[in-house]
mmCIF file of C-alpha atoms and ligand atoms in Angstrom:
data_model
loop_
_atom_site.group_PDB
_atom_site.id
_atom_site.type_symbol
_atom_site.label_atom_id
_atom_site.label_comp_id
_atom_site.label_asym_id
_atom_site.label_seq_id
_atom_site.Cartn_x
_atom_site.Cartn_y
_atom_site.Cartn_z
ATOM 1 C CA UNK D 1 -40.001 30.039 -22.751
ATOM 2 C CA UNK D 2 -38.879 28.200 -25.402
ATOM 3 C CA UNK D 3 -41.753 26.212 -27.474
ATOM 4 C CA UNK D 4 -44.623 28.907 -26.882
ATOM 5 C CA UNK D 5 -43.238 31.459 -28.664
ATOM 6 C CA UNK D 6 -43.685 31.608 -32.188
ATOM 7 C CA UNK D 7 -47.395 30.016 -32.254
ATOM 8 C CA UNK D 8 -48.801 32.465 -34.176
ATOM 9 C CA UNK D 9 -47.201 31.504 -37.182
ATOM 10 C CA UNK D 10 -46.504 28.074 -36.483
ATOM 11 C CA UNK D 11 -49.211 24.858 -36.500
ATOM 12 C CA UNK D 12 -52.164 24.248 -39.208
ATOM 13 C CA UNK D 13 -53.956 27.355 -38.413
ATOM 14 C CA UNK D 14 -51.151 29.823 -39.251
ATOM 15 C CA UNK D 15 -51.551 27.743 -42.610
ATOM 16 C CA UNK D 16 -47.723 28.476 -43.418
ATOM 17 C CA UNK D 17 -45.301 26.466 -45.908
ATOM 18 C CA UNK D 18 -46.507 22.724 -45.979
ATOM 19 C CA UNK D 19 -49.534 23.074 -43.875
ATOM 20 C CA UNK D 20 -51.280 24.588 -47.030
ATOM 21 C CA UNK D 21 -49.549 22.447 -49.747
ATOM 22 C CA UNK D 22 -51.806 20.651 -51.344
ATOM 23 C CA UNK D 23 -50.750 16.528 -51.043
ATOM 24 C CA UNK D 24 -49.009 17.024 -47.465
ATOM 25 C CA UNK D 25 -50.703 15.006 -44.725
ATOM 26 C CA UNK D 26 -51.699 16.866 -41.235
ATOM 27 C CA UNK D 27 -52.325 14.640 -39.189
ATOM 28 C CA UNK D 28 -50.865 11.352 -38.167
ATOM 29 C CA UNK D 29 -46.725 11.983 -38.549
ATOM 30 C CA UNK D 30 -44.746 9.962 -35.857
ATOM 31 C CA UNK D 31 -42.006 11.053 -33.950
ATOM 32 C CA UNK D 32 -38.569 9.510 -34.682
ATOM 33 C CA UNK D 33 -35.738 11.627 -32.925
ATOM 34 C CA UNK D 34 -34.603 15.203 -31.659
ATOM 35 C CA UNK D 35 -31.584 16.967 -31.915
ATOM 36 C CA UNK D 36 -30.195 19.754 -30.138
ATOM 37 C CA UNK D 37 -28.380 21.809 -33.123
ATOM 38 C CA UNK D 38 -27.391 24.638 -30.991
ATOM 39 C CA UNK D 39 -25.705 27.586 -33.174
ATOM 40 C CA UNK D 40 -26.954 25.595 -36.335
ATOM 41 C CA UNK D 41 -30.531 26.681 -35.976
ATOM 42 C CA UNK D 42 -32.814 25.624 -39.310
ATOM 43 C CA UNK D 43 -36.123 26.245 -40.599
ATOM 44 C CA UNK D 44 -39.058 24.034 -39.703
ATOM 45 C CA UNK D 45 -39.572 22.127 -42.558
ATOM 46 C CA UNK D 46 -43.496 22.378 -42.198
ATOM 47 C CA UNK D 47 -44.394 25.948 -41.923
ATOM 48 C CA UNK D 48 -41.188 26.878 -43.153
ATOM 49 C CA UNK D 49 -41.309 30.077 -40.632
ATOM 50 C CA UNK D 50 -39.692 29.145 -37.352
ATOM 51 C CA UNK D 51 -36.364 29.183 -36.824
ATOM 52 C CA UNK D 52 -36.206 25.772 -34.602
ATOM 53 C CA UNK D 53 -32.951 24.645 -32.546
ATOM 54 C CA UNK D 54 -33.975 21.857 -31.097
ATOM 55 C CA UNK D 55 -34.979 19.430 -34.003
ATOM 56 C CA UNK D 56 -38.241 17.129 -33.691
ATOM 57 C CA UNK D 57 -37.949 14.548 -36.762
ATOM 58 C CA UNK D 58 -41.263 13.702 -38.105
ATOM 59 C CA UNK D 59 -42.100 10.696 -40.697
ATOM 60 C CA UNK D 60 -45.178 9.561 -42.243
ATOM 61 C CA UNK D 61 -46.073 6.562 -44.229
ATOM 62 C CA UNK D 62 -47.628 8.735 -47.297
ATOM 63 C CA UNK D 63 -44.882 11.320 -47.488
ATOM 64 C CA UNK D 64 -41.081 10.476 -48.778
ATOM 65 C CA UNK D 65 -39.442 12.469 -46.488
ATOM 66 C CA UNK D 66 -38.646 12.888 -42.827
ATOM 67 C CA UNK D 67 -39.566 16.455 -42.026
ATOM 68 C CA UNK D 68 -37.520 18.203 -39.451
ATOM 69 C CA UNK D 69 -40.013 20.468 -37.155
ATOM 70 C CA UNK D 70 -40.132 22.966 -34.531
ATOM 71 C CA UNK D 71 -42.133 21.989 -31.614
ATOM 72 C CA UNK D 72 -45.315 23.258 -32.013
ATOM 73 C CA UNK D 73 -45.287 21.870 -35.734
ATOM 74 C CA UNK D 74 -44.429 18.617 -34.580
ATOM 75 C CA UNK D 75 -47.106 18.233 -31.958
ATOM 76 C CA UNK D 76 -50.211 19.330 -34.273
ATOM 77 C CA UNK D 77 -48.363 16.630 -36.770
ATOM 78 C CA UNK D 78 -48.021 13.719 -34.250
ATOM 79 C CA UNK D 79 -51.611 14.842 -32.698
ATOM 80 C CA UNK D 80 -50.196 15.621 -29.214
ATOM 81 C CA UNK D 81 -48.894 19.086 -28.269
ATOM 82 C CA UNK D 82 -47.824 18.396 -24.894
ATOM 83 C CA UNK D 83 -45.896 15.260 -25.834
ATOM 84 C CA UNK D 84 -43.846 17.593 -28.365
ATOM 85 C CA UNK D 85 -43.216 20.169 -25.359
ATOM 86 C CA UNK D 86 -42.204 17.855 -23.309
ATOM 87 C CA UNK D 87 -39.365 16.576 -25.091
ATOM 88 C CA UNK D 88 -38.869 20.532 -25.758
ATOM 89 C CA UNK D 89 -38.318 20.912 -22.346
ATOM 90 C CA UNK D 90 -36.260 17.630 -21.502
ATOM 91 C CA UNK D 91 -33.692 18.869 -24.716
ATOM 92 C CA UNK D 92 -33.579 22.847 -22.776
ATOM 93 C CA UNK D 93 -32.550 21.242 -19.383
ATOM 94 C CA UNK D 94 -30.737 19.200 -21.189
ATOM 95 C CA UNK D 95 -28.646 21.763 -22.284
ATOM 96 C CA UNK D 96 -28.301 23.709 -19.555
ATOM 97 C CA UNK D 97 -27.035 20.956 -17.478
ATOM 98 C CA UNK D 98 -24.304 19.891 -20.546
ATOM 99 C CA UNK D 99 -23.764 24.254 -20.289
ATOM 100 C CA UNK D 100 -22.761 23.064 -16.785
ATOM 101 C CA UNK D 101 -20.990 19.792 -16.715
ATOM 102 C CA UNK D 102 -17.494 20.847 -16.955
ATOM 103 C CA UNK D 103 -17.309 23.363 -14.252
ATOM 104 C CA UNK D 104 -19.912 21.288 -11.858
ATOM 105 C CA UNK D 105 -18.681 20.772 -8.181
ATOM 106 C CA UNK D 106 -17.681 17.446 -7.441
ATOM 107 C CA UNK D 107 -15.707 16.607 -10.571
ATOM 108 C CA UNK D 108 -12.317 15.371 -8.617
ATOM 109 C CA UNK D 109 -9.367 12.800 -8.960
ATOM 110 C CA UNK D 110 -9.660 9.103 -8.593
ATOM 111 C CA UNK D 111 -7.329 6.898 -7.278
ATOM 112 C CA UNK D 112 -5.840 6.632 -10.260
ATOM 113 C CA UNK D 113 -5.943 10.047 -10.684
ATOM 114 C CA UNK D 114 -8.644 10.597 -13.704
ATOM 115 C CA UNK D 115 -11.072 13.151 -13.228
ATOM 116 C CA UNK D 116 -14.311 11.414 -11.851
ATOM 117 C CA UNK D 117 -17.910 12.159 -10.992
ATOM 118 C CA UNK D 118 -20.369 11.091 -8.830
ATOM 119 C CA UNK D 119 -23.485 11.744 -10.266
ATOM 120 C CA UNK D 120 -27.589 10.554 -10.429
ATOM 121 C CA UNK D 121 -26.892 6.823 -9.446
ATOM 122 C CA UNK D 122 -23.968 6.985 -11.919
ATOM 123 C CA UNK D 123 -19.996 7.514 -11.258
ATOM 124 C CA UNK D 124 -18.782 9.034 -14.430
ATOM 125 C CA UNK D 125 -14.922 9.209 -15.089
ATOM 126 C CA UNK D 126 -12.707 9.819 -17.902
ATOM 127 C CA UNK D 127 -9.161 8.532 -18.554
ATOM 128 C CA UNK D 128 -5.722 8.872 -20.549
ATOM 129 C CA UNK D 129 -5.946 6.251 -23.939
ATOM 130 C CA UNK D 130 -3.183 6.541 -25.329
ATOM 131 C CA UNK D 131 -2.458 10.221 -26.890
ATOM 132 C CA UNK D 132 -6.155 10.685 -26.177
ATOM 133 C CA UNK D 133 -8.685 10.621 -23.694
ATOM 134 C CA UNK D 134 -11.608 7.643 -23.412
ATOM 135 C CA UNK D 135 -14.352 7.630 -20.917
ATOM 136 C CA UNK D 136 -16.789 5.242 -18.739
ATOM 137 C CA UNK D 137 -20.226 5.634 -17.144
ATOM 138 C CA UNK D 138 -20.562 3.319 -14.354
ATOM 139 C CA UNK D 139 -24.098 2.398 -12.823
ATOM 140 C CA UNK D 140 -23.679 2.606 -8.832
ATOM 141 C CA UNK D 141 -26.018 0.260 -8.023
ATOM 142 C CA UNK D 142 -25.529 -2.461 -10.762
ATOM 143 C CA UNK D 143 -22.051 -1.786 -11.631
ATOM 144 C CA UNK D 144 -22.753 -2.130 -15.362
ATOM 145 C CA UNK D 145 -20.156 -0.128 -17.141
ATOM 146 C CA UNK D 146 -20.579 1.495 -20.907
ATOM 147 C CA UNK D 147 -16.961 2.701 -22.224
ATOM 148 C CA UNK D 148 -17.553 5.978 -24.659
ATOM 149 C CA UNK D 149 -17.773 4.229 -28.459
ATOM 150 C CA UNK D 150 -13.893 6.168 -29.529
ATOM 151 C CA UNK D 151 -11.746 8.140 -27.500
ATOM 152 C CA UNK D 152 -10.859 12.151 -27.893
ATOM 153 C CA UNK D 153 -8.278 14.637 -28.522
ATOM 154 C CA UNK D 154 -8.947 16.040 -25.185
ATOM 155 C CA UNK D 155 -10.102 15.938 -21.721
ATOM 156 C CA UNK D 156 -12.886 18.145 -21.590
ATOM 157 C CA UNK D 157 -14.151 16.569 -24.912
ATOM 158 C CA UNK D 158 -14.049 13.066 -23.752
ATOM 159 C CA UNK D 159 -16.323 15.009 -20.927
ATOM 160 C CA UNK D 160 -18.730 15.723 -22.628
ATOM 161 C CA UNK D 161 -19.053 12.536 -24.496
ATOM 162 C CA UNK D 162 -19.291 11.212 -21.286
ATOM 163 C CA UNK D 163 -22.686 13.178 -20.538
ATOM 164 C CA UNK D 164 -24.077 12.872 -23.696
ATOM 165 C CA UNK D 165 -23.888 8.790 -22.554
ATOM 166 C CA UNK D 166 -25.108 9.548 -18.818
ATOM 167 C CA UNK D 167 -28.107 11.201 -20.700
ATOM 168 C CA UNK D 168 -28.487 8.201 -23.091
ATOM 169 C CA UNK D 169 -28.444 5.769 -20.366
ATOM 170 C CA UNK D 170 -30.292 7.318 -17.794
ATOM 171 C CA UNK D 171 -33.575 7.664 -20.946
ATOM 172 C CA UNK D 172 -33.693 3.813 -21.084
HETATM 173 ZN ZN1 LIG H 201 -43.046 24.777 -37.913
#
């Protein structure tokens, strides 16, 4: 499982990279963001040991920087390990569902014939614009419709976009 392994040289006790620099502060780094960087796996920042793919950015007031940390790293920082996993494990299903999207049953033609999903209180379709392909995420229930910000070279692009957007929305 992704997020346990590692510990033994990751968090204050392991004592690795910035946990034993002298002027670094522990304790008391908030949580700003997390990216999933897939192939483009980095270093934690803080113990400078694990190799960390999904990205928990860290700030705090009396340090210039915003560190980017592995999970376990980022919990001891922000004082709450199981609030780091969790996002851990939201990113990893995350993922696999995204590893998923484009082959999922139930992708089929509208009316209009653009490819269309029905999916968690959301219909989810995608549509020619122009030379390339734009997108919308429709809330069932509401009807409140978010277009995808630009449109893409491709179909299965604009896709994707389209579930990075059901993700954001459905967070709110
Ligand atoms: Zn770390």
């Amino acid at each position: 499982m992704h997020g346990q392994s590692g510990g033994e040289f990751e968090g204050p006790s392991a004592g690795r990279g910035k946990w034993s620099e002298p002027g670094v502060p522990h304790k008391g780094w908030t949580w700003v963001g997390i990216e999933d960087l897939e192939d483009n796996k980095v270093t934690c920042e803080m113990c400078e040991a694990r190799e960390v793919r999904y990205a928990h950015y860290m700030c705090h007031p009396d340090y210039p920087e915003t560190l980017l940390c592995g999970c376990i790293c980022a919990g001891h920082m922000e004082g709450n390990l199981a609030r780091a996993e969790e996002r851990d494990r939201r990113m990893i299903n995350a993922a696999r569902r995204r590893a998923n999207w484009l082959t999922r049953s139930g992708w089929h033609s509208s009316g209009k014939g653009n490819p269309t999903i029905r999916t968690d209180g959301y219909q989810v379709t995608v549509f020619r614009d122009g030379s390339k392909w734009g997108g919308v995420v429709a809330h069932r229930a509401t009807n409140d419709r978010r277009f995808l910000p630009r449109s893409y070279p491709t179909v299965d692009e604009a896709r994707l976009a389209a579930f990075d957007l059901l993700l954001m929305l459905k967070e709110k």
